[in-house]
PDB file of C-alpha atoms in Angstrom:
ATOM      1  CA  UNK A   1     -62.541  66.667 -60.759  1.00 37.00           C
ATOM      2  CA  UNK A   2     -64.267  68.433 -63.253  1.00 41.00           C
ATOM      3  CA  UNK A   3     -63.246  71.411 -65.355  1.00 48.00           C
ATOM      4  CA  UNK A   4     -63.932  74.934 -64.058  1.00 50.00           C
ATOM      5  CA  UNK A   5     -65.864  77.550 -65.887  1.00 54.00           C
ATOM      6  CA  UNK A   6     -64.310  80.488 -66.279  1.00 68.00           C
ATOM      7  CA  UNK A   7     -65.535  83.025 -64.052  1.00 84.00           C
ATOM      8  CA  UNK A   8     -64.544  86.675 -62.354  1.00 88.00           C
ATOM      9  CA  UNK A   9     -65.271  84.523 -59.323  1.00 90.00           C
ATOM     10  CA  UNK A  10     -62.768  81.810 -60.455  1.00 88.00           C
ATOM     11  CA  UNK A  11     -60.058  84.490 -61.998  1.00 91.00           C
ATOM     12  CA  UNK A  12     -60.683  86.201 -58.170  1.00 93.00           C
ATOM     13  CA  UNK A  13     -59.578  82.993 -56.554  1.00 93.00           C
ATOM     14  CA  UNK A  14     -57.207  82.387 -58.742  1.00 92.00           C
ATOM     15  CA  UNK A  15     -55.195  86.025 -57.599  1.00 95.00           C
ATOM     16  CA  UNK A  16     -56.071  85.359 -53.590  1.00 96.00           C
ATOM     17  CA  UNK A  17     -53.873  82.049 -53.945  1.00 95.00           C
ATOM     18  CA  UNK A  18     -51.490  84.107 -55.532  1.00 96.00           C
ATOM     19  CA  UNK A  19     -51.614  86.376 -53.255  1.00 95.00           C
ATOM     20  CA  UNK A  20     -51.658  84.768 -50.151  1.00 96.00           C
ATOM     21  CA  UNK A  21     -49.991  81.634 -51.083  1.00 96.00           C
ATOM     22  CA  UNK A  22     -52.809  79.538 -49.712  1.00 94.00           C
ATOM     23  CA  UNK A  23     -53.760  76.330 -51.101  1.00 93.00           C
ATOM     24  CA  UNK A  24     -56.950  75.536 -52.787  1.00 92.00           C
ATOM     25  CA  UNK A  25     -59.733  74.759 -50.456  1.00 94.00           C
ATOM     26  CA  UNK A  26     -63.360  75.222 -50.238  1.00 94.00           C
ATOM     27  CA  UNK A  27     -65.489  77.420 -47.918  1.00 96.00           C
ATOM     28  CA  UNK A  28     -66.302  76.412 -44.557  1.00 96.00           C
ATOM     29  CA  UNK A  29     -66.984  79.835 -42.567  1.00 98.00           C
ATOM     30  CA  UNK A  30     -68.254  83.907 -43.714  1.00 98.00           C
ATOM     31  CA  UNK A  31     -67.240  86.302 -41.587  1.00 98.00           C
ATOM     32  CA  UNK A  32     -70.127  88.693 -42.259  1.00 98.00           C
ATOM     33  CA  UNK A  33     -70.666  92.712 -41.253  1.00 97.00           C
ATOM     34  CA  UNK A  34     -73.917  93.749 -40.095  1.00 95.00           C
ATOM     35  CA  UNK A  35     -73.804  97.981 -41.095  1.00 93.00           C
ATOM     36  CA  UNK A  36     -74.541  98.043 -44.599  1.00 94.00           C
ATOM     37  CA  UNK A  37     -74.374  94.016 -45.346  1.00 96.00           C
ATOM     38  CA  UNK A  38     -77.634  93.106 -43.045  1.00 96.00           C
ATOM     39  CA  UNK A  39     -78.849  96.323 -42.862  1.00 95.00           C
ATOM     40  CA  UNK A  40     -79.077  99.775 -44.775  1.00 94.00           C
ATOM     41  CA  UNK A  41     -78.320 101.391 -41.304  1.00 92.00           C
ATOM     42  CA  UNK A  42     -75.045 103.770 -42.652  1.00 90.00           C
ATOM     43  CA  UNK A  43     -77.231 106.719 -43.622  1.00 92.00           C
ATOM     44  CA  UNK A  44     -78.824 106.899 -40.033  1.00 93.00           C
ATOM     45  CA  UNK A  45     -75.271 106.313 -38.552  1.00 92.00           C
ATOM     46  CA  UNK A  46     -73.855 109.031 -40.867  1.00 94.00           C
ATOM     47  CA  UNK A  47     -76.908 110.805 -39.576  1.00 95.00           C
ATOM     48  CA  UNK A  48     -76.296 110.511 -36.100  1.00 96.00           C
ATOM     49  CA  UNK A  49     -72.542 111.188 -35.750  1.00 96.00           C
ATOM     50  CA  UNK A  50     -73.485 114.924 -37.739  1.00 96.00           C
ATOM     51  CA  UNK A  51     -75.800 115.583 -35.389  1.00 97.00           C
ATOM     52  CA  UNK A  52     -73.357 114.975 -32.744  1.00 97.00           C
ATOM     53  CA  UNK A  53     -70.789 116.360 -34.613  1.00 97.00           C
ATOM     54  CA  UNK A  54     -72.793 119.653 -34.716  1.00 96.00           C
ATOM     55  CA  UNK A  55     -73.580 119.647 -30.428  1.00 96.00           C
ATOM     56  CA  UNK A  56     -70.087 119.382 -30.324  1.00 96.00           C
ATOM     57  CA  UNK A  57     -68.632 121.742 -33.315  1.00 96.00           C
ATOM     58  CA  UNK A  58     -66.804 119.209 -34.724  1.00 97.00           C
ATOM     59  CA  UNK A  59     -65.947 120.315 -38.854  1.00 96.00           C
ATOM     60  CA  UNK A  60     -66.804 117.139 -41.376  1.00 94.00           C
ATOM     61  CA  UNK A  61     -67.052 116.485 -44.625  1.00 89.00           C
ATOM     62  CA  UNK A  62     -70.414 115.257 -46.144  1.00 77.00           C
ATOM     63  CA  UNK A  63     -69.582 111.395 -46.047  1.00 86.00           C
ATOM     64  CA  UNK A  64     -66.911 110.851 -43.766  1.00 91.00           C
ATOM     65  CA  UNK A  65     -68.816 108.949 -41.027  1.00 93.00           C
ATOM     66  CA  UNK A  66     -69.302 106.449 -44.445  1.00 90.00           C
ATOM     67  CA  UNK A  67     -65.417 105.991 -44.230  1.00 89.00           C
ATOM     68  CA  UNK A  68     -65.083 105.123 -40.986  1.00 90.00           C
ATOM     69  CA  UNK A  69     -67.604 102.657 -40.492  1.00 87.00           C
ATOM     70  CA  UNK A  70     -65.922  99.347 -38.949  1.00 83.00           C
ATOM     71  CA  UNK A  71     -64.137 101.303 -36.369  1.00 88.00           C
ATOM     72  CA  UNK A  72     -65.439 101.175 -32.785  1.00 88.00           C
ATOM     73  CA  UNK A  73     -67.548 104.132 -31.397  1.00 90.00           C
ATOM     74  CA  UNK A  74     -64.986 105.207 -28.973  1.00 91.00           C
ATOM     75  CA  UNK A  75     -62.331 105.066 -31.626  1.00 91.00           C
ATOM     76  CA  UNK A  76     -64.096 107.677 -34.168  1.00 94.00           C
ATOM     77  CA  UNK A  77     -64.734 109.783 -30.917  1.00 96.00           C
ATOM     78  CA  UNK A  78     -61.292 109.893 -30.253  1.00 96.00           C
ATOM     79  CA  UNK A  79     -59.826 110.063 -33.773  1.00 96.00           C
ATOM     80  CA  UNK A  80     -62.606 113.343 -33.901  1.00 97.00           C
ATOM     81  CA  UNK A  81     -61.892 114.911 -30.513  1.00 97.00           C
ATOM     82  CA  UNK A  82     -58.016 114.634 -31.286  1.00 96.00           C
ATOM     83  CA  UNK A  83     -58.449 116.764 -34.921  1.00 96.00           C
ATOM     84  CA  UNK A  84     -61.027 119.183 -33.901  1.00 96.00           C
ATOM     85  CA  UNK A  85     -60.311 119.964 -30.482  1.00 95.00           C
ATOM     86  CA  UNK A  86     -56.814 118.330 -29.797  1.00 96.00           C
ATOM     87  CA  UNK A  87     -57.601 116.719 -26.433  1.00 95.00           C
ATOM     88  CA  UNK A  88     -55.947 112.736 -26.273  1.00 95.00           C
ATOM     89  CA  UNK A  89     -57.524 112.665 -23.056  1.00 95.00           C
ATOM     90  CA  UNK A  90     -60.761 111.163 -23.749  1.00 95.00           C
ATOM     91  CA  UNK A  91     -61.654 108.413 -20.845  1.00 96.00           C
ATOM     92  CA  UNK A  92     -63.763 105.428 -21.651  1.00 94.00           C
ATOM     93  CA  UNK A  93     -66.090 106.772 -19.689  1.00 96.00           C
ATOM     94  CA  UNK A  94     -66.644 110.260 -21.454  1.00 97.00           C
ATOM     95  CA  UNK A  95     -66.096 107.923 -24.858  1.00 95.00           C
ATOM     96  CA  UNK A  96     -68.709 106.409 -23.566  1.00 93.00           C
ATOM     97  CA  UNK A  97     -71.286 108.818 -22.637  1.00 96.00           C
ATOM     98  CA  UNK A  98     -70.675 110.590 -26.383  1.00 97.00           C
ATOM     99  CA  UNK A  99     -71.464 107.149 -27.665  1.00 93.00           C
ATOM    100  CA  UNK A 100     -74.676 106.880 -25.654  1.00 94.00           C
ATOM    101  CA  UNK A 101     -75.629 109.908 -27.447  1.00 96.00           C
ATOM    102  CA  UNK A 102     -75.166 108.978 -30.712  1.00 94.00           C
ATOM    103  CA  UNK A 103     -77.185 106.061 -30.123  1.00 92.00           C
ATOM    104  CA  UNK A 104     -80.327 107.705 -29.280  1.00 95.00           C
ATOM    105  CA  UNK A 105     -79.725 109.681 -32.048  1.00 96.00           C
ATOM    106  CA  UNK A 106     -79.454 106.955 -33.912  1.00 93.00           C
ATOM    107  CA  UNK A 107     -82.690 105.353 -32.741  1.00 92.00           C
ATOM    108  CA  UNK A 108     -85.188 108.647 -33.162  1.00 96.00           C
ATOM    109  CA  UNK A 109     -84.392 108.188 -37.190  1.00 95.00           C
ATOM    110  CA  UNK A 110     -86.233 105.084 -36.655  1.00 91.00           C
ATOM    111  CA  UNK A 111     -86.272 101.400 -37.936  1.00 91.00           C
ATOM    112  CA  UNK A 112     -83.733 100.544 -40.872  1.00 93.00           C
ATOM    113  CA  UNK A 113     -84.626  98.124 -43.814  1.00 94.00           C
ATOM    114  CA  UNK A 114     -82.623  95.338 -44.052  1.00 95.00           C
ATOM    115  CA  UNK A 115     -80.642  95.129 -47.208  1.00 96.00           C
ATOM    116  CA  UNK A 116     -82.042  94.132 -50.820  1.00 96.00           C
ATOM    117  CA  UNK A 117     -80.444  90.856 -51.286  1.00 97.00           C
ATOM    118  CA  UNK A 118     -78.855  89.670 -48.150  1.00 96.00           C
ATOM    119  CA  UNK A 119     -81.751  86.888 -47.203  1.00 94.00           C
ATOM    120  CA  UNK A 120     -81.023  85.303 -50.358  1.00 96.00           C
ATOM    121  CA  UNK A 121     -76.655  85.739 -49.416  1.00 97.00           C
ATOM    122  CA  UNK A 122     -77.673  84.046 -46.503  1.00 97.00           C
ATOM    123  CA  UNK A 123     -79.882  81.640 -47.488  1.00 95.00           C
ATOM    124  CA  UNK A 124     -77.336  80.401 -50.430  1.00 96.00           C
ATOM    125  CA  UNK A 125     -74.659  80.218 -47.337  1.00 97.00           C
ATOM    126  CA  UNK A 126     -77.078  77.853 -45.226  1.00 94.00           C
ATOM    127  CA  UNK A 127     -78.168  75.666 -47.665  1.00 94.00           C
ATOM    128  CA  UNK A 128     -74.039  74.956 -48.701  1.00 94.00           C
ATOM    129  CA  UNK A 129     -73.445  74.165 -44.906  1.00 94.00           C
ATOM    130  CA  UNK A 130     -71.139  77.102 -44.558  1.00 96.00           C
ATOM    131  CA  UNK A 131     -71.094  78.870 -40.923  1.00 97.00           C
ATOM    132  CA  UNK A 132     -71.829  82.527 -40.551  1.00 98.00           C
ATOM    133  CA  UNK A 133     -69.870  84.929 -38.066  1.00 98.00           C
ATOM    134  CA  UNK A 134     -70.888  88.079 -37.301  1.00 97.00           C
ATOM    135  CA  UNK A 135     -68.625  90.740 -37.482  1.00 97.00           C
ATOM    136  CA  UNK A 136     -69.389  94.247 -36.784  1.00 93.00           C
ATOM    137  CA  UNK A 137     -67.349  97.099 -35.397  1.00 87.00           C
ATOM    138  CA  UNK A 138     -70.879  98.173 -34.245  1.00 85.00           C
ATOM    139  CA  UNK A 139     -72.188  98.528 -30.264  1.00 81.00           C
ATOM    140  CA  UNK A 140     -75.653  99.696 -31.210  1.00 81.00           C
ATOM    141  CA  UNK A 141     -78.204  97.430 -29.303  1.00 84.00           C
ATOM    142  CA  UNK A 142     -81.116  97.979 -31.370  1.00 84.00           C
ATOM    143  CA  UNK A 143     -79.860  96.761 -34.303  1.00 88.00           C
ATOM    144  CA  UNK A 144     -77.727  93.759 -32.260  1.00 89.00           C
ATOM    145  CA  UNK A 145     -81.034  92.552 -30.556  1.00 89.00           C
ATOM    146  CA  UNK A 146     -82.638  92.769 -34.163  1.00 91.00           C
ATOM    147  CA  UNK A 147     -80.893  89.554 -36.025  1.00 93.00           C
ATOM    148  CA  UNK A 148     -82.865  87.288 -34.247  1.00 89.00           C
ATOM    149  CA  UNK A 149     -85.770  88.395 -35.288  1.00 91.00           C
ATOM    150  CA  UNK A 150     -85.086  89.442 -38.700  1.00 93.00           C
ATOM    151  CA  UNK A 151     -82.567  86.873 -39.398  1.00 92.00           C
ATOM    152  CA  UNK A 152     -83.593  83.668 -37.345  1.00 90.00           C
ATOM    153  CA  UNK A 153     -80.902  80.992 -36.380  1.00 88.00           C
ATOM    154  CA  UNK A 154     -78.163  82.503 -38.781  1.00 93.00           C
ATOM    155  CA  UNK A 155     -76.336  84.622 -36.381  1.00 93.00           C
ATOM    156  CA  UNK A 156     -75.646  82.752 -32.866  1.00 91.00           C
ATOM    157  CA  UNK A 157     -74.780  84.349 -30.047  1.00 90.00           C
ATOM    158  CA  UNK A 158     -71.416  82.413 -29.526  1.00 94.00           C
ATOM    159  CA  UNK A 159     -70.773  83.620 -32.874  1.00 96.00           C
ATOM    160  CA  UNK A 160     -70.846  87.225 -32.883  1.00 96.00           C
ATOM    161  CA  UNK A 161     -67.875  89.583 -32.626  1.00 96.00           C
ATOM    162  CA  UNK A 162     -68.835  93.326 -31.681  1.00 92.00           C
ATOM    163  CA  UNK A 163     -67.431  96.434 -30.480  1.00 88.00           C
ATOM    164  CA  UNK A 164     -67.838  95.367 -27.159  1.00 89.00           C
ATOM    165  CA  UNK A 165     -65.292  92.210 -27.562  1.00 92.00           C
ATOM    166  CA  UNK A 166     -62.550  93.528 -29.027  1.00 90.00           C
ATOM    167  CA  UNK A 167     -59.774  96.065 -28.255  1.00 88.00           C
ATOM    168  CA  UNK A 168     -58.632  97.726 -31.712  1.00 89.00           C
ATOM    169  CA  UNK A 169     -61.419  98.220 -34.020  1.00 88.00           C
ATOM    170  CA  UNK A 170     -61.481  97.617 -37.495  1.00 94.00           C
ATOM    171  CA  UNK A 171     -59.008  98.162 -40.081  1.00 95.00           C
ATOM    172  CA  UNK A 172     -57.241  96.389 -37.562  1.00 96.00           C
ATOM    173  CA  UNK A 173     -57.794  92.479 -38.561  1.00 97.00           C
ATOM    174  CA  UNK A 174     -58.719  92.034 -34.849  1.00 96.00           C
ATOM    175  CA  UNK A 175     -62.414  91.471 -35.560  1.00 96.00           C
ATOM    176  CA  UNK A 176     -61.771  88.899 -37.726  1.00 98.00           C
ATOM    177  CA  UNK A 177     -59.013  87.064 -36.418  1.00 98.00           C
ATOM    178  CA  UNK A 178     -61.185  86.618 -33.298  1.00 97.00           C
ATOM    179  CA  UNK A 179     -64.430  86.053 -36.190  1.00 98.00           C
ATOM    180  CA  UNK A 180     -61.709  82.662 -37.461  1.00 98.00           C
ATOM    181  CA  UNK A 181     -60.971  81.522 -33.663  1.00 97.00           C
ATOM    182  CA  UNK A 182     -64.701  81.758 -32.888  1.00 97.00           C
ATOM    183  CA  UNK A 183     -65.448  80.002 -35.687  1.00 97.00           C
ATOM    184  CA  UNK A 184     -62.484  77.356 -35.799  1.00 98.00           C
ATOM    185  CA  UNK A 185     -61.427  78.072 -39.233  1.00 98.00           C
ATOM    186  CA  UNK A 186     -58.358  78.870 -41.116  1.00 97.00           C
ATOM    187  CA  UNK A 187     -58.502  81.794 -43.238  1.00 98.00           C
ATOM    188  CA  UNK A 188     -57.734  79.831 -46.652  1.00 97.00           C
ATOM    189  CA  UNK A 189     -61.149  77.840 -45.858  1.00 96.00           C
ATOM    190  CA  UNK A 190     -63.041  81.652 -45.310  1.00 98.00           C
ATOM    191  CA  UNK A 191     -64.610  84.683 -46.729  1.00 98.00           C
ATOM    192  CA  UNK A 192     -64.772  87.551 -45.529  1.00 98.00           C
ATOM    193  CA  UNK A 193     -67.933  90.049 -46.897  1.00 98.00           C
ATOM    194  CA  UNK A 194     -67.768  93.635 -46.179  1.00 97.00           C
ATOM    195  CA  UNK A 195     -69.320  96.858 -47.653  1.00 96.00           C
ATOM    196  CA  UNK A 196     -66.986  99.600 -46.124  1.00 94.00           C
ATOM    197  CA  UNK A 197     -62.664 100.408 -46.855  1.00 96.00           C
ATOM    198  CA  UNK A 198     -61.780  99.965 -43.626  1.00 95.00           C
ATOM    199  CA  UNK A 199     -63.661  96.701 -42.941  1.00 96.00           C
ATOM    200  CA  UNK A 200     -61.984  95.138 -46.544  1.00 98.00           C
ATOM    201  CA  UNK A 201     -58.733  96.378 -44.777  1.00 98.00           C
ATOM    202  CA  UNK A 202     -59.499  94.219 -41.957  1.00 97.00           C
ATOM    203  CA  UNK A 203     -60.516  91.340 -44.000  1.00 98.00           C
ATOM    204  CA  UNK A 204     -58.033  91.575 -46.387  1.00 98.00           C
ATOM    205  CA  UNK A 205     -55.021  91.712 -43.445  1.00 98.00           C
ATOM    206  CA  UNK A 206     -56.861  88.988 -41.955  1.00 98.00           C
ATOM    207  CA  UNK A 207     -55.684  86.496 -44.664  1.00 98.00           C
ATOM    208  CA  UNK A 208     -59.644  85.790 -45.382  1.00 98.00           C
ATOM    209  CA  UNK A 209     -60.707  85.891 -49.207  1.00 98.00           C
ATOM    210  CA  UNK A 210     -62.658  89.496 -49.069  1.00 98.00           C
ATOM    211  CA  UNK A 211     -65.958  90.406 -50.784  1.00 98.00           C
ATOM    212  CA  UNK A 212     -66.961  93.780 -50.861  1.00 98.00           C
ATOM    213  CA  UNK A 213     -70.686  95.027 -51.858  1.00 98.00           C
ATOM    214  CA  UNK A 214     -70.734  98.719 -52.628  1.00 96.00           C
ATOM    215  CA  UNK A 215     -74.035  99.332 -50.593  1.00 94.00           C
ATOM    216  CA  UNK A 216     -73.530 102.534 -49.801  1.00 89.00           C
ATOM    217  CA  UNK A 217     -71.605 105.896 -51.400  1.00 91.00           C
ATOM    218  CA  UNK A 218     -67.958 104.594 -51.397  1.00 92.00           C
ATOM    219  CA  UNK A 219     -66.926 103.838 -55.109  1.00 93.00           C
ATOM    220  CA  UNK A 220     -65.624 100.053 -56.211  1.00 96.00           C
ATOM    221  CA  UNK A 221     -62.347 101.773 -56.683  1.00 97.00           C
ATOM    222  CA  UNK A 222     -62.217 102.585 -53.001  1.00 95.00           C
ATOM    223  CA  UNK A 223     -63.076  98.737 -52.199  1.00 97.00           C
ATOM    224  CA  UNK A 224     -60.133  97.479 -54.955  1.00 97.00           C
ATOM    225  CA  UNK A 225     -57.576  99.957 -53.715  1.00 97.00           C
ATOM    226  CA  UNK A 226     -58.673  99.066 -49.722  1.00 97.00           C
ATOM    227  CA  UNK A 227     -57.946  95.274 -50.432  1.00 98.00           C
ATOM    228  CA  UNK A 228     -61.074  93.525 -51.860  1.00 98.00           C
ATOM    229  CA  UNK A 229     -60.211  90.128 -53.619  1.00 98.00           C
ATOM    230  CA  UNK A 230     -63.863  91.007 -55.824  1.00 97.00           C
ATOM    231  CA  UNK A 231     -66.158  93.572 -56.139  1.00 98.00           C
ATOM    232  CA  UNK A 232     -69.965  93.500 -56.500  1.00 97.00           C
ATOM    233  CA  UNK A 233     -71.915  96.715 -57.164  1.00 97.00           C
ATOM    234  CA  UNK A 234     -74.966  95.556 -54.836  1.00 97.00           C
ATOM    235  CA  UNK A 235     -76.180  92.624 -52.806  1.00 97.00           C
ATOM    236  CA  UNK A 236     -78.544  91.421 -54.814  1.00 97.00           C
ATOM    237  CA  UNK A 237     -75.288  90.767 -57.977  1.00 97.00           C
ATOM    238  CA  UNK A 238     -73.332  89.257 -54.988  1.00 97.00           C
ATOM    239  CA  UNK A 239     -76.254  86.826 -53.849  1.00 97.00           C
ATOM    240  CA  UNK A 240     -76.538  85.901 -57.954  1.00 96.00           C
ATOM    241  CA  UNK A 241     -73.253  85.291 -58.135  1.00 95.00           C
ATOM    242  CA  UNK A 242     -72.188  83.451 -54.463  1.00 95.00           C
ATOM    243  CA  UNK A 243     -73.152  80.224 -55.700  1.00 93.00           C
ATOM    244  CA  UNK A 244     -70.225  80.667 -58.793  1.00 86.00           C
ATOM    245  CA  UNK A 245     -67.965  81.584 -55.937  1.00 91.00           C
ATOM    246  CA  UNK A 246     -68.544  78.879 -53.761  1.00 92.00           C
ATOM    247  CA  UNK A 247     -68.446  76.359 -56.854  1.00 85.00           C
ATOM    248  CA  UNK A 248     -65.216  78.287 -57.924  1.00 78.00           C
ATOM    249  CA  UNK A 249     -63.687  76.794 -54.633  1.00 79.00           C
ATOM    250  CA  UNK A 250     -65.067  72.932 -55.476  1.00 72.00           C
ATOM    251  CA  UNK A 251     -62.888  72.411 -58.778  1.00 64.00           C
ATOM    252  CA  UNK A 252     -58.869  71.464 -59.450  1.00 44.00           C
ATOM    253  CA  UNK A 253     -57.267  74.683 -60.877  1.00 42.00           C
TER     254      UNK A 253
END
């Protein structure tokens, strides 16, 4: 084996095997988020949930939906009904019907762009052979009905983990645990690529190496502090980059 350059994406590596006491391997499997990875979607979420927010007189600070993106619907209904009105008696049902709502909300703001960057991520993943999980703590059907179209053969539907298959949402490493059995892959051999602090949470408890892409508000030092193994400041820098992180896994430290 060759030498290996020197790179943040090496030195990164270099502290997950540290940290994790894996061994050296390369990538097989991404486990990949669609809200704010695939799609600039978070300011029409963010959007939504303060117009809901407002029917309901819920109080909220200006980017807190941004926080808790990666958590189920039902769970940020609950987590808001607890603090503002103190009721821990939400059914599934009413969690449900509140989540219906935001939804439509959701969909008036109309179509969302897909994210600068992320066709190149994904074409750089296909072209190394490495598989691609979906991972989203996201329900919303409009956007989940959209990959096929926008992103064709990169997302199948045996390999997709959403809101609706899994009990405890993300920071919980639930999502991707189930995103590595899906898959069949160990986390040593994955990545995990995330925009939000609770999703690098996830990823980070999961085991998985985790990449975080400050898309939207949340500062790098949010991302660092939540877990990430490396930080990129948008997609386009990560998609630059991935092929130094992928070769970063292919030499002898």
């Amino acid at each position: 084996m060759g030498k290996r350059k020197i790179t943040e994406e090496g030195l990164a590596y270099d502290r997950y095997l540290e940290r994790t006491g894996e061994d050296k391997a390369p990538i097989t499997t991404a486990l990949i988020d669609m809200d704010g990875v695939l799609y600039d979607s978070m300011k029409n979420h963010s959007k939504a949930w303060c117009r809901l927010s407002d029917e309901l007189g819920w109080k909220y600070s200006p980017e807190e939906f941004f926080l808790y993106e990666g958590m189920t619907g039902a769970a940020i209904i609950r987590l808001m009904m607890k603090r503002e009105m103190g009721r821990t008696d939400i059914s599934d049902e009413e969690a449900k019907d509140l989540y219906a709502k935001k939804a439509q909300y959701f969909m008036e703001l109309g179509e969302v762009d897909q994210i600068d960057g992320t066709f190149e991520m994904l074409t750089t993943l296909r072209s190394a052979g490495i598989k691609r999980v979906l991972v989203t703590g996201s329900g919303q059907k409009t956007l989940l009905e959209r990959i096929h179209k926008d992103y064709p053969g990169t997302f199948p539907d045996d390999l997709r983990v959403t809101a609706h298959d899994v009990k405890y949402g993300k920071p919980n490493p639930e999502p991707y645990l189930m995103g590595l059995k899906k898959a069949g892959a160990e986390p040593g051999n994955t990545i995990v690529i995330e925009n939000a602090p609770l999703g690098v949470q996830a990823g980070h408890a999961s085991g998985c190496f985790t990449v975080a892409v400050t898309t939207g508000p949340i500062p790098k030092e949010e991302m660092v502090k939540s877990g990430a193994d490396i930080v990129y400041p948008t997609m386009r820098a990560f998609a630059e980059q991935l092929p130094w992180l992928i070769g970063a896994r292919n030499y002898s430290f």
